[in-house]
Amino acid sequence: MSKEDSVQQQLGKVGNLYSLGRKLGSGSFGDIYFAVNTQTGKELAVKLESTKSKHPMLLYEAKLLKHLEGAPGIADLHYSNVEGNYNVMVMDLLGPSLEDLFNVCRRKFSLKTLLMIADQLLYRIEYLHSKDFIHRDIKPDNFLIGHGKKSNIIYLIDFGLAKKYRDPKTQQHTPYRENKSMTGTARYASINAHRGVEQSRRDDLEAIGYMLMYFNRGSLPWQGLQAGTKEEKYHMIMECKKNTSVEDLCKGYPTVFASYLNYNRALRFQDRPDYAYLRRLFKDLFMREGFDNDGMFDWSQPPAMNAPKEGASSNGGGLPLEAAGNDTPEGSKTPKQLAQQLPGNEEGADEGRLRPANTMRSVEPPTEIGKNEMQEAPDKGKKPGIFASLFRCGIAAVNEMLSRDMVLGPDTGHKWRPFNPFTDTEWMVKVRIILEFFTRCTPGSHIEEKHSAIVWHYRECDEEYGQFKAKELMHQLATSLGNMPCQISQGSKIVEVASLSVKKGLVVRAAITQQETQSEPFADVLVMGDDRTDESMFLDAPQGAWTVKVGPGETSAKHRLKGPAEVRRFLRIIADQKLPSTAMSPVSPSSKTPKFFSMDGRKENVSQEDDDADDDPLDCLPETEEPNQM
């Protein structure tokens, strides 16, 4: 009986829920098996470690994985326990490792792919460090791509050697120590790790630098050294690293790689790395090169496959990498096998070709209802926007920071102008650069620019990928903007950066005050909005104003309309009012000042059915049913 059969016979179902399947691979800790949740059918990976192991690490890794889960690029833990003679951990099934994919791509990554890899690796390691741990075994085998729809997300795995570097409560850093044995993989370990210095955050980052140069060059200068013992070999590797300058290591490649390594080698033991700066090194190069960050890596493309030069490594928690018969050395894979393990490349796929791992929908930005209403002059032959008919009314679209003076009649024009009493918008230039980068790398997303805010929309994106990029964007903005006078918020499929000084209530007051100083006060004021952020308009509106909440939810407004159709009907009533003939003449100083409307400037996606809704007048604005409080 084989070991695989023995394991399956002994364990049967792990946790009485997970049915073991074929063996996927092996590692220093034990073996990895394919498994299925018998209740849901979900495919998973099971790690098994003998309870008699000299240095058991699996249950420690499971505990740490539980501590980390919930972030992009961290596998979910489904179960862990001791069963029979094994420590057991059930986790997400992932795809192949970066080492495997490097072989798939004939041991050469394009600069575009390498920069996208660098960006995700830095996010993963920053997250791990933010949870008070360092990894201590950074290498291509420990970064896997996701499975299925998540195949463009890189996962960090294998936390058996991870170590806490600071106290979570006090944030006290572990003390500097020497004479430590080297932990990790010698090829990528930092020079200080070779020297026996206690590792800290800088060492993980230095190892990532060696990984990136490994992908650039295809190999590192200290590979292939021959020695009598492991200790002698480690010493030779250390000496080679010390004697190879960063400039020589990175010669012939973009200078950002040397800048990255020089920065990390200069860090002190307890220094907090500037992760945003390091990511910016690579993102700036990405933008200068004009790459399209569409989530498509080299392995997602369909080039003809050639045999890899080296055998790929075992897959920690990934898809099966099975031997190709007696002609293939154990542990190595044929191009066809590596291609078939990628998501979407099932048995029967075109031989020798890779199909896209996750082709994202590229969607044009949605039509923004309301543009016709705010145009300066309607195109000839087109139905003018409803605002064009609101004569004797001054209008301010608060969210768009636009205003329109009184219109006397259909032939007098209806010009909109920016209304912006606030000037602290220098931050918008920096925000725009960041959002443009994320728009290029997120198909279906688009940017909406306002006079006091910039909004990134991802409603038309692939849902999971959009949420993933939104989290990255929130983090990037938070670290890049610092103390700039703006606020970052995430709504329903949007990320918005707005001026701190611009509150809708303040804008309403400013508009009314401006009118009062230039002419007579408004005869009536209508304040209308549909969002929680509009409550400040209702609260700051002058006494006696009509305050109208559009849609459901608690509000401090006095009246409510159900949705866009009712709003349009209500505005038509105002537009259709029979005004005296004198209203078509210029207003004299003694004339009554026209009504003023303050409305949330967001554009509603109104269907044709809504647009053609019944134009019967509303008897009155219904009062709100909810308490007048937030």
Coordinates of N, CA and C in Angstrom, one line a residue, residues 69 200 210 242 308 460 489 524 550 552 556 601 625 629:
E69 N -6.1 36.1 8.0 CA -7.1 35.9 7.0 C -8.1 37.1 6.9
S200 N 14.3 41.4 10.8 CA 13.2 42.4 11.0 C 12.6 42.7 9.6
Y210 N 15.9 40.5 -4.2 CA 16.7 39.4 -4.8 C 15.7 38.6 -5.7
K242 N 27.9 39.7 -0.5 CA 28.6 40.9 0.0 C 29.5 41.5 -1.1
P308 N 10.6 24.1 -19.9 CA 11.3 24.9 -19.0 C 12.7 24.4 -18.9
E460 N -18.9 48.9 -12.9 CA -18.9 48.0 -14.1 C -17.8 47.0 -14.1
S489 N -13.2 58.4 1.3 CA -14.4 57.6 1.8 C -14.7 56.6 0.7
D524 N -37.9 81.8 -2.2 CA -38.1 80.4 -1.7 C -36.8 79.7 -1.8
V550 N -34.7 62.4 -1.1 CA -35.1 61.5 -2.2 C -34.7 60.1 -1.9
P552 N -35.4 56.2 0.3 CA -35.6 55.7 1.7 C -34.5 56.2 2.6
S556 N -33.4 64.2 8.2 CA -33.8 65.4 8.9 C -34.6 66.3 8.0
G601 N -25.6 66.9 -6.7 CA -25.3 66.9 -8.1 C -25.0 65.6 -8.7
E625 N -41.8 60.2 6.8 CA -42.4 59.3 7.9 C -41.5 59.0 9.0
Q629 N -34.4 62.9 12.3 CA -33.0 62.9 13.0 C -32.2 61.8 12.3

